[in-house]
């Protein structure tokens, strides 16, 4: 359809003028109510009648009455103006920082240990933010970010993914978790080379922590890590260790929660420099709310300081 054949549309000014007249049934009172001159208001209503092809008012010398058609149109006009008002309110809310929905994706080896701090921060500092949390593995999170299903990610980096910007939060050491009778249980200053001789238990395929553990082993000079038993989560992994099936690596933030699940575990600490991982927020490059995410990252760095981590300066 060409522009010339399109039907004319009523303007918001025309609808406001008519709605005011329908409410007050008096041109002078209606004009005063919406801050419009009486001739302008009368002209707007006449223009609306012409646009719609409907007589909306019955004008007499004493008063104004709505025609039957005008009564029906008045209901619609009021509804339209109400929706426009709601739209303007929503736009104002969207313009305000830290309001509306924020869909945060988190990896499973971070979620149980950092979310209490994240949720407390959001509740206290950003009470109007509707935070929605999705726990998924890294590949699924990145797909969600790229496709717009997720807005922000909390995960281990570096990612090396084009179009994704990383906002580093902290570094944390890995520790060795062993059964009570293991020769490295409770020791400090463990050399990385000890990993060459250990029966290391790992998470299932797809967990970035599994890949990090394998990288640590390779750095220690161990290329072959036979995998006979795996687990879907860290809680299961430490129970396998408690049962004597082997040892595992845990990030420091997970230690307090996971070790408390069993009295059959000991923790060993590596010699400096200990193997580490970096946790960061990740967002799409050029994200419309990028400035908010930067501010959130800065607030998180402060909130996370009580944890056993090394907070990363923004320029790091």
Short mmCIF file of C-alpha atoms in Angstrom, two decimals:
data_model
loop_
_atom_site.label_atom_id
_atom_site.label_comp_id
_atom_site.label_asym_id
_atom_site.label_seq_id
_atom_site.Cartn_x
_atom_site.Cartn_y
_atom_site.Cartn_z
CA UNK A 1 0.00 0.00 0.00
CA UNK A 2 1.35 3.40 -0.95
CA UNK A 3 1.49 6.34 1.41
CA UNK A 4 -1.18 8.13 -0.59
CA UNK A 5 -3.66 5.28 0.01
CA UNK A 6 -3.09 4.99 3.76
CA UNK A 7 -5.91 6.10 6.02
CA UNK A 8 -5.32 9.22 8.05
CA UNK A 9 -4.52 8.62 11.68
CA UNK A 10 -5.82 10.71 14.59
CA UNK A 11 -3.19 12.58 16.54
CA UNK A 12 -2.66 12.31 20.27
CA UNK A 13 -3.57 15.99 20.60
CA UNK A 14 -6.93 15.31 18.92
CA UNK A 15 -7.60 12.34 21.21
CA UNK A 16 -6.70 14.35 24.32
CA UNK A 17 -8.99 17.19 23.26
CA UNK A 18 -11.91 14.85 22.64
CA UNK A 19 -11.33 12.88 25.86
CA UNK A 20 -11.35 16.13 27.83
CA UNK A 21 -14.62 17.24 26.23
CA UNK A 22 -16.13 13.78 26.82
CA UNK A 23 -15.21 14.06 30.50
CA UNK A 24 -16.31 17.64 31.14
CA UNK A 25 -19.07 18.03 28.51
CA UNK A 26 -18.06 21.69 28.34
CA UNK A 27 -15.55 23.22 25.93
CA UNK A 28 -14.29 25.92 28.28
CA UNK A 29 -13.76 23.54 31.20
CA UNK A 30 -12.17 20.92 28.94
CA UNK A 31 -9.78 23.47 27.44
CA UNK A 32 -8.73 24.67 30.89
CA UNK A 33 -8.19 21.08 32.08
CA UNK A 34 -5.64 20.27 29.39
CA UNK A 35 -4.09 23.73 29.02
CA UNK A 36 -5.40 24.41 25.51
CA UNK A 37 -7.27 27.42 24.17
CA UNK A 38 -10.95 26.89 23.56
CA UNK A 39 -10.72 27.54 19.78
CA UNK A 40 -7.78 25.12 19.49
CA UNK A 41 -9.66 22.46 21.41
CA UNK A 42 -12.78 22.88 19.27
CA UNK A 43 -10.65 22.67 16.15
CA UNK A 44 -8.91 19.49 17.38
CA UNK A 45 -12.23 17.76 18.03
CA UNK A 46 -13.56 18.80 14.63
CA UNK A 47 -10.39 17.49 12.99
CA UNK A 48 -10.80 14.17 14.82
CA UNK A 49 -14.39 13.86 13.57
CA UNK A 50 -13.18 14.53 10.03
CA UNK A 51 -10.35 12.00 10.36
CA UNK A 52 -12.64 9.28 11.72
CA UNK A 53 -15.63 10.17 9.55
CA UNK A 54 -17.83 10.07 12.65
CA UNK A 55 -19.88 12.74 14.45
CA UNK A 56 -18.70 12.59 18.04
CA UNK A 57 -20.59 15.48 19.66
CA UNK A 58 -24.03 17.00 19.59
CA UNK A 59 -23.53 20.72 20.07
CA UNK A 60 -26.34 22.85 21.42
CA UNK A 61 -26.37 26.43 22.63
CA UNK A 62 -26.46 25.31 26.23
CA UNK A 63 -24.34 22.19 26.52
CA UNK A 64 -22.34 19.53 24.74
CA UNK A 65 -23.55 15.95 24.46
CA UNK A 66 -21.79 12.85 23.22
CA UNK A 67 -23.36 11.16 20.25
CA UNK A 68 -23.88 7.38 20.57
CA UNK A 69 -20.83 6.94 18.38
CA UNK A 70 -18.97 9.47 20.48
CA UNK A 71 -19.65 7.49 23.66
CA UNK A 72 -18.05 4.40 22.14
CA UNK A 73 -15.09 6.32 20.72
CA UNK A 74 -14.54 8.09 24.07
CA UNK A 75 -13.92 4.73 25.76
CA UNK A 76 -11.32 3.84 23.13
CA UNK A 77 -9.68 7.27 23.28
CA UNK A 78 -9.32 7.01 27.05
CA UNK A 79 -7.75 3.57 26.71
CA UNK A 80 -5.31 4.76 24.05
CA UNK A 81 -4.24 7.74 26.12
CA UNK A 82 -3.82 5.49 29.16
CA UNK A 83 -1.52 3.18 27.19
CA UNK A 84 0.49 6.14 25.91
CA UNK A 85 0.91 7.33 29.48
CA UNK A 86 2.05 3.87 30.54
CA UNK A 87 4.50 3.82 27.63
CA UNK A 88 6.00 7.12 28.74
CA UNK A 89 6.31 5.85 32.32
CA UNK A 90 8.01 2.69 31.09
CA UNK A 91 10.42 4.71 28.96
CA UNK A 92 11.26 6.86 31.97
CA UNK A 93 11.91 3.73 34.04
CA UNK A 94 14.12 2.25 31.33
CA UNK A 95 16.16 5.43 31.18
CA UNK A 96 16.80 5.18 34.92
CA UNK A 97 19.87 3.05 35.68
CA UNK A 98 19.51 -0.30 37.41
CA UNK A 99 15.81 -0.75 36.76
CA UNK A 100 13.96 -3.32 34.71
CA UNK A 101 15.14 -6.85 34.00
CA UNK A 102 18.77 -8.01 34.07
CA UNK A 103 19.26 -11.60 32.92
CA UNK A 104 22.47 -12.88 34.50
CA UNK A 105 24.07 -16.16 33.42
CA UNK A 106 26.36 -17.94 35.90
CA UNK A 107 28.50 -21.08 35.59
CA UNK A 108 27.80 -23.91 38.08
CA UNK A 109 31.26 -23.71 39.70
CA UNK A 110 30.62 -20.07 40.61
CA UNK A 111 26.87 -19.83 41.30
CA UNK A 112 26.61 -21.46 44.76
CA UNK A 113 29.59 -19.56 46.16
CA UNK A 114 29.23 -16.05 44.73
CA UNK A 115 25.48 -15.63 44.30
CA UNK A 116 24.86 -14.88 48.00
CA UNK A 117 27.18 -11.87 47.68
CA UNK A 118 25.73 -10.83 44.31
CA UNK A 119 22.12 -11.10 45.45
CA UNK A 120 22.78 -9.21 48.67
CA UNK A 121 24.50 -6.41 46.75
CA UNK A 122 21.65 -6.11 44.24
CA UNK A 123 19.02 -6.19 46.99
CA UNK A 124 20.71 -3.48 49.02
CA UNK A 125 22.07 -1.17 46.32
CA UNK A 126 19.78 -1.75 43.33
CA UNK A 127 16.33 -2.53 44.80
CA UNK A 128 14.49 -1.69 41.56
CA UNK A 129 16.55 -4.10 39.45
CA UNK A 130 14.73 -7.30 38.49
CA UNK A 131 17.66 -9.76 38.53
CA UNK A 132 16.95 -13.09 36.83
CA UNK A 133 19.62 -15.79 37.26
CA UNK A 134 20.36 -18.62 34.82
CA UNK A 135 22.89 -21.32 35.81
CA UNK A 136 24.40 -22.96 32.72
CA UNK A 137 27.73 -24.16 31.38
CA UNK A 138 30.00 -21.72 29.58
CA UNK A 139 29.13 -22.66 26.00
CA UNK A 140 25.39 -22.31 26.66
CA UNK A 141 25.91 -18.97 28.42
CA UNK A 142 27.89 -17.57 25.50
CA UNK A 143 25.20 -18.69 23.06
CA UNK A 144 22.61 -16.97 25.25
CA UNK A 145 24.64 -13.77 25.37
CA UNK A 146 25.18 -13.71 21.60
CA UNK A 147 21.51 -14.40 20.90
CA UNK A 148 20.19 -11.80 23.34
CA UNK A 149 18.65 -14.35 25.72
CA UNK A 150 21.10 -13.24 28.43
CA UNK A 151 22.42 -9.77 29.21
CA UNK A 152 25.44 -10.41 31.42
CA UNK A 153 27.57 -13.41 32.40
CA UNK A 154 29.53 -14.33 35.53
CA UNK A 155 32.15 -16.91 34.64
CA UNK A 156 35.80 -17.87 34.33
CA UNK A 157 37.97 -16.08 31.77
CA UNK A 158 39.73 -15.55 29.43
CA UNK A 159 37.11 -16.43 26.87
CA UNK A 160 38.74 -15.19 23.70
CA UNK A 161 35.36 -14.73 22.04
CA UNK A 162 34.94 -11.91 19.47
CA UNK A 163 32.26 -9.42 20.41
CA UNK A 164 32.43 -10.22 24.14
CA UNK A 165 33.99 -7.76 26.59
CA UNK A 166 35.34 -9.03 29.93
CA UNK A 167 35.11 -7.06 33.17
CA UNK A 168 37.56 -8.83 35.53
CA UNK A 169 36.54 -9.21 39.17
CA UNK A 170 39.10 -11.35 40.99
CA UNK A 171 41.68 -14.13 40.88
CA UNK A 172 41.47 -17.11 43.20
CA UNK A 173 43.81 -20.01 43.94
CA UNK A 174 43.04 -23.67 43.49
CA UNK A 175 43.57 -25.98 46.44
CA UNK A 176 44.02 -29.74 46.58
CA UNK A 177 41.26 -31.70 48.32
CA UNK A 178 42.22 -35.18 49.54
CA UNK A 179 40.90 -37.99 51.74
CA UNK A 180 42.02 -38.02 55.39
CA UNK A 181 44.71 -40.66 54.84
CA UNK A 182 46.32 -39.06 51.77
CA UNK A 183 49.99 -38.17 52.07
CA UNK A 184 49.36 -34.62 50.80
CA UNK A 185 46.36 -33.97 53.04
CA UNK A 186 46.72 -30.79 55.06
CA UNK A 187 50.12 -29.90 53.64
CA UNK A 188 51.25 -26.45 52.53
CA UNK A 189 53.74 -25.57 49.84
CA UNK A 190 52.79 -28.51 47.62
CA UNK A 191 54.77 -28.37 44.36
CA UNK A 192 52.73 -28.49 41.17
CA UNK A 193 54.83 -31.40 40.07
CA UNK A 194 53.01 -33.55 42.63
CA UNK A 195 50.02 -33.53 40.29
CA UNK A 196 51.92 -35.83 37.95
CA UNK A 197 51.45 -38.75 40.35
CA UNK A 198 47.89 -38.17 41.62
CA UNK A 199 44.60 -39.84 40.75
CA UNK A 200 42.73 -36.65 39.84
CA UNK A 201 38.94 -36.64 39.78
CA UNK A 202 37.30 -34.24 37.31
CA UNK A 203 33.96 -32.72 36.45
CA UNK A 204 32.04 -33.88 33.38
CA UNK A 205 32.80 -32.63 29.88
CA UNK A 206 31.61 -29.07 29.27
CA UNK A 207 32.61 -27.62 32.64
CA UNK A 208 35.31 -24.98 32.30
CA UNK A 209 36.72 -26.09 35.65
CA UNK A 210 37.52 -29.46 34.12
CA UNK A 211 39.48 -27.76 31.34
CA UNK A 212 41.28 -25.59 33.87
CA UNK A 213 42.27 -28.63 35.92
CA UNK A 214 43.63 -30.34 32.82
CA UNK A 215 45.58 -27.19 31.92
CA UNK A 216 47.11 -27.15 35.42
CA UNK A 217 48.17 -30.76 35.01
CA UNK A 218 49.77 -30.01 31.65
CA UNK A 219 51.64 -27.09 33.20
CA UNK A 220 52.89 -29.53 35.84
CA UNK A 221 54.26 -31.78 33.11
CA UNK A 222 51.40 -34.27 32.96
CA UNK A 223 49.82 -34.69 29.55
CA UNK A 224 47.87 -37.86 30.18
CA UNK A 225 45.16 -37.69 32.83
CA UNK A 226 43.19 -40.94 32.79
CA UNK A 227 39.53 -40.21 33.44
CA UNK A 228 37.71 -43.14 35.04
CA UNK A 229 35.23 -41.26 37.26
CA UNK A 230 33.60 -37.87 36.73
CA UNK A 231 30.92 -35.81 38.45
CA UNK A 232 28.28 -33.34 37.33
CA UNK A 233 29.00 -30.93 40.18
CA UNK A 234 31.56 -30.04 42.83
CA UNK A 235 29.42 -31.42 45.66
CA UNK A 236 29.48 -34.89 44.12
CA UNK A 237 33.16 -34.51 43.33
CA UNK A 238 34.17 -33.91 46.94
CA UNK A 239 32.04 -36.84 48.10
CA UNK A 240 33.96 -39.07 45.70
CA UNK A 241 37.17 -37.75 47.24
CA UNK A 242 35.83 -38.41 50.74
CA UNK A 243 35.09 -41.96 49.65
CA UNK A 244 38.73 -42.50 48.74
CA UNK A 245 38.41 -42.57 44.95
CA UNK A 246 41.05 -39.91 44.37
CA UNK A 247 41.80 -36.21 44.86
CA UNK A 248 40.48 -33.08 43.18
CA UNK A 249 41.10 -29.37 42.71
CA UNK A 250 38.70 -26.81 44.14
CA UNK A 251 38.64 -23.02 43.75
CA UNK A 252 39.07 -21.25 47.08
CA UNK A 253 35.59 -19.70 46.98
CA UNK A 254 34.06 -23.20 46.94
CA UNK A 255 36.15 -24.55 49.78
CA UNK A 256 34.10 -23.45 52.80
CA UNK A 257 30.82 -24.77 51.40
CA UNK A 258 32.09 -28.03 49.95
CA UNK A 259 34.52 -29.14 52.66
CA UNK A 260 31.82 -28.67 55.30
CA UNK A 261 29.83 -31.47 53.67
CA UNK A 262 32.18 -34.17 54.99
CA UNK A 263 34.57 -34.77 57.88
CA UNK A 264 36.59 -37.12 55.71
CA UNK A 265 38.46 -34.44 53.75
CA UNK A 266 41.68 -32.51 54.08
CA UNK A 267 42.93 -29.48 52.15
CA UNK A 268 46.39 -29.00 50.72
CA UNK A 269 47.81 -25.69 49.51
CA UNK A 270 50.19 -25.25 46.59
CA UNK A 271 53.49 -23.44 46.71
CA UNK A 272 53.56 -19.98 45.17
CA UNK A 273 52.66 -19.25 42.50
CA UNK A 274 49.61 -21.42 43.06
CA UNK A 275 47.40 -22.40 40.11
CA UNK A 276 44.61 -19.84 39.77
CA UNK A 277 41.52 -18.92 37.84
CA UNK A 278 40.08 -15.48 37.02
CA UNK A 279 36.39 -14.70 37.40
CA UNK A 280 34.80 -11.85 35.47
CA UNK A 281 31.58 -10.38 34.19
CA UNK A 282 31.16 -10.64 30.44
CA UNK A 283 28.91 -8.53 28.21
CA UNK A 284 28.37 -7.88 24.53
CA UNK A 285 30.72 -5.28 23.11
CA UNK A 286 28.76 -2.05 22.76
CA UNK A 287 25.95 -3.21 25.06
CA UNK A 288 23.37 -0.46 25.58
CA UNK A 289 23.69 -0.86 29.36
CA UNK A 290 27.46 -1.16 29.30
CA UNK A 291 27.98 1.72 31.72
CA UNK A 292 25.66 0.04 34.23
CA UNK A 293 27.56 -3.24 33.92
CA UNK A 294 30.84 -1.43 34.52
CA UNK A 295 29.38 0.15 37.66
CA UNK A 296 28.05 -3.22 38.82
CA UNK A 297 31.48 -4.79 38.31
CA UNK A 298 33.09 -2.07 40.42
CA UNK A 299 30.53 -2.59 43.19
CA UNK A 300 31.07 -6.35 43.06
CA UNK A 301 34.83 -5.98 43.43
CA UNK A 302 34.26 -4.19 46.71
CA UNK A 303 31.60 -6.60 47.91
CA UNK A 304 33.79 -9.64 47.17
CA UNK A 305 36.80 -8.47 49.17
CA UNK A 306 35.87 -10.50 52.29
CA UNK A 307 36.12 -13.72 50.26
CA UNK A 308 39.44 -15.60 49.88
CA UNK A 309 40.23 -13.92 46.55
CA UNK A 310 42.50 -11.26 45.08
CA UNK A 311 40.35 -8.50 43.66
CA UNK A 312 41.53 -7.34 40.24
CA UNK A 313 42.03 -3.64 39.59
CA UNK A 314 39.93 -2.45 36.65
CA UNK A 315 43.02 -1.74 34.55
CA UNK A 316 44.45 -5.24 35.08
#
